[in-house]
Amino acid sequence: GEWSRASATVEEGHRGMTATILTGFRVLVVEDEWFIADDLAWHLETAGAIVLGPVPSVREALNILNTPDQLPDVASLDFNLLAGDTSIRIAEELDRLYIPFVFATGTPELIPVLYQMRPVCPKPVVSAAWLQALAEAMTIRPVGERAPHLAPK
């Protein structure tokens, strides 16, 4: 299908040049269906992002989040994972680390009330809208709260 790349113009220095909104950002992708995971990773790479994963399970996602120099800037979570598991424990850990995330799921109605205000991209995911949601999630961090790994040195 036709895919329009989400992009934002860089104002300073490079007038007229266009940089994608996710260039250089680290994005954790949690998705248990390989074909979808591969597709999402491709869209992220095309948009200039650094892909962490994709990983299909809570354990693998938490392993990444427990590695300080591997932390993502933002994450995309499938809600229903393998063996009846969900991504709630991942969402809790992301919250603890002040890392924003969006849900990319076919079952948004199953997301607990606590997380229903988070951005949701229903499956099948529209790539441009998903990329935009990831970029916007990074801009709506609560005032004064900065992810520990992004804090000034």
Tab-separated table of C-alpha atoms in Angstrom:
chain	number	residue	atom	x	y	z
A	1	GLY	CA	0.000	0.000	0.000
A	2	GLU	CA	0.850	3.669	-0.300
A	3	TRP	CA	2.769	4.917	2.713
A	4	SER	CA	3.138	8.617	3.417
A	5	ARG	CA	6.175	9.305	5.555
A	6	ALA	CA	5.472	11.461	8.592
A	7	SER	CA	7.941	14.310	8.461
A	8	ALA	CA	8.645	17.682	10.002
A	9	THR	CA	10.683	20.497	8.510
A	10	VAL	CA	13.904	21.406	10.269
A	11	GLU	CA	13.866	25.182	10.740
A	12	GLU	CA	17.331	26.067	12.028
A	13	GLY	CA	20.323	25.809	9.768
A	14	HIS	CA	18.979	23.540	7.040
A	15	ARG	CA	16.194	25.588	5.488
A	16	GLY	CA	14.193	23.583	3.004
A	17	MET	CA	15.582	20.251	4.203
A	18	THR	CA	13.180	17.760	5.693
A	19	ALA	CA	13.954	15.442	8.586
A	20	THR	CA	11.585	12.737	9.745
A	21	ILE	CA	10.074	13.313	13.169
A	22	LEU	CA	11.608	10.162	14.656
A	23	THR	CA	15.157	10.490	13.327
A	24	GLY	CA	17.654	9.330	15.940
A	25	PHE	CA	15.042	8.377	18.541
A	26	ARG	CA	15.141	4.921	20.111
A	27	VAL	CA	11.804	3.102	19.819
A	28	LEU	CA	10.984	-0.119	21.663
A	29	VAL	CA	8.541	-2.282	19.700
A	30	VAL	CA	6.633	-4.977	21.605
A	31	GLU	CA	4.692	-7.149	19.149
A	32	ASP	CA	4.157	-10.915	19.162
A	33	GLU	CA	3.152	-11.357	15.497
A	34	TRP	CA	6.336	-11.522	13.461
A	35	PHE	CA	4.945	-10.120	10.205
A	36	ILE	CA	3.471	-7.098	11.991
A	37	ALA	CA	6.638	-6.610	14.063
A	38	ASP	CA	8.775	-6.707	10.925
A	39	ASP	CA	6.498	-4.210	9.160
A	40	LEU	CA	6.518	-1.787	12.115
A	41	ALA	CA	10.308	-2.022	12.397
A	42	TRP	CA	10.646	-1.275	8.672
A	43	HIS	CA	8.483	1.849	8.973
A	44	LEU	CA	10.516	3.048	11.960
A	45	GLU	CA	13.829	2.494	10.187
A	46	THR	CA	12.516	4.308	7.114
A	47	ALA	CA	11.575	7.217	9.411
A	48	GLY	CA	15.122	7.295	10.774
A	49	ALA	CA	14.412	5.760	14.171
A	50	ILE	CA	16.610	3.291	16.051
A	51	VAL	CA	14.540	0.139	16.637
A	52	LEU	CA	14.862	-1.738	19.934
A	53	GLY	CA	13.487	-5.215	19.315
A	54	PRO	CA	10.959	-5.945	18.109
A	55	VAL	CA	10.337	-8.248	21.067
A	56	PRO	CA	7.344	-10.592	21.470
A	57	SER	CA	7.248	-11.019	25.242
A	58	VAL	CA	7.093	-9.231	28.587
A	59	ARG	CA	10.361	-10.862	29.678
A	60	GLU	CA	12.312	-9.650	26.644
A	61	ALA	CA	10.878	-6.136	26.905
A	62	LEU	CA	11.727	-5.910	30.610
A	63	ASN	CA	15.276	-7.121	29.829
A	64	ILE	CA	15.706	-4.110	27.525
A	65	LEU	CA	14.206	-1.762	30.144
A	66	ASN	CA	16.607	-3.134	32.767
A	67	THR	CA	19.623	-2.167	30.632
A	68	PRO	CA	20.339	1.515	31.390
A	69	ASP	CA	22.272	2.236	28.197
A	70	GLN	CA	19.583	0.548	26.060
A	71	LEU	CA	16.558	2.549	27.227
A	72	PRO	CA	14.113	3.719	24.571
A	73	ASP	CA	12.817	7.276	24.110
A	74	VAL	CA	9.328	5.920	23.402
A	75	ALA	CA	7.639	2.517	23.041
A	76	SER	CA	4.903	0.860	21.024
A	77	LEU	CA	3.018	-1.873	22.872
A	78	ASP	CA	0.789	-4.585	21.473
A	79	PHE	CA	-1.669	-5.255	24.298
A	80	ASN	CA	-2.289	-8.994	23.906
A	81	LEU	CA	0.918	-11.011	23.825
A	82	LEU	CA	1.798	-14.703	23.565
A	83	ALA	CA	0.326	-17.281	25.957
A	84	GLY	CA	-2.458	-15.002	27.180
A	85	ASP	CA	-0.021	-12.429	28.561
A	86	THR	CA	-0.520	-8.661	28.216
A	87	SER	CA	1.821	-5.678	28.067
A	88	ILE	CA	0.594	-4.122	31.333
A	89	ARG	CA	3.782	-4.972	33.259
A	90	ILE	CA	5.768	-3.319	30.476
A	91	ALA	CA	3.510	-0.239	30.649
A	92	GLU	CA	4.047	-0.046	34.422
A	93	GLU	CA	7.825	-0.214	34.013
A	94	LEU	CA	7.759	2.429	31.253
A	95	ASP	CA	5.750	4.688	33.569
A	96	ARG	CA	8.252	4.125	36.360
A	97	LEU	CA	11.040	5.202	34.008
A	98	TYR	CA	9.006	8.161	32.637
A	99	ILE	CA	9.198	6.695	29.132
A	100	PRO	CA	6.114	7.493	27.012
A	101	PHE	CA	4.338	4.805	25.015
A	102	VAL	CA	1.445	4.108	22.706
A	103	PHE	CA	-0.635	0.971	22.318
A	104	ALA	CA	-0.812	-0.608	18.856
A	105	THR	CA	-3.490	-3.249	19.341
A	106	GLY	CA	-6.465	-4.998	17.840
A	107	THR	CA	-8.168	-5.147	21.246
A	108	PRO	CA	-8.256	-1.580	22.643
A	109	GLU	CA	-11.351	-2.457	24.686
A	110	LEU	CA	-9.214	-4.740	26.884
A	111	ILE	CA	-6.851	-1.958	27.992
A	112	PRO	CA	-7.423	-1.262	31.713
A	113	VAL	CA	-9.071	2.039	32.683
A	114	LEU	CA	-5.790	3.331	34.146
A	115	TYR	CA	-4.227	3.275	30.665
A	116	GLN	CA	-7.214	4.189	28.501
A	117	MET	CA	-6.040	7.797	28.201
A	118	ARG	CA	-2.864	6.644	26.437
A	119	PRO	CA	-2.695	6.930	22.659
A	120	VAL	CA	-4.077	3.854	20.908
A	121	CYS	CA	-3.435	2.913	17.285
A	122	PRO	CA	-5.935	0.232	16.318
A	123	LYS	CA	-4.770	-2.646	14.147
A	124	PRO	CA	-4.327	-2.859	11.287
A	125	VAL	CA	-1.980	0.015	12.072
A	126	VAL	CA	-1.935	3.003	9.708
A	127	SER	CA	1.795	3.645	9.659
A	128	ALA	CA	1.779	7.434	9.255
A	129	ALA	CA	-0.703	7.858	12.125
A	130	TRP	CA	1.317	5.444	14.300
A	131	LEU	CA	4.596	7.282	13.655
A	132	GLN	CA	2.863	10.574	14.446
A	133	ALA	CA	1.444	9.119	17.687
A	134	LEU	CA	4.915	7.966	18.765
A	135	ALA	CA	6.382	11.416	18.063
A	136	GLU	CA	3.541	13.178	19.890
A	137	ALA	CA	3.820	10.854	22.897
A	138	MET	CA	7.349	12.157	23.434
A	139	THR	CA	6.107	15.749	23.569
A	140	ILE	CA	3.401	15.229	26.229
A	141	ARG	CA	5.582	14.026	29.067
A	142	PRO	CA	4.254	15.505	32.370
A	143	VAL	CA	5.747	18.952	33.049
A	144	GLY	CA	8.987	18.793	34.989
A	145	GLU	CA	9.350	15.043	34.584
A	146	ARG	CA	12.254	13.981	32.435
A	147	ALA	CA	13.256	10.400	31.854
A	148	PRO	CA	16.250	9.674	34.100
A	149	HIS	CA	18.367	8.577	31.141
A	150	LEU	CA	17.618	11.861	29.326
A	151	ALA	CA	18.490	14.068	32.294
A	152	PRO	CA	21.342	16.515	31.702
A	153	LYS	CA	24.689	14.975	32.657
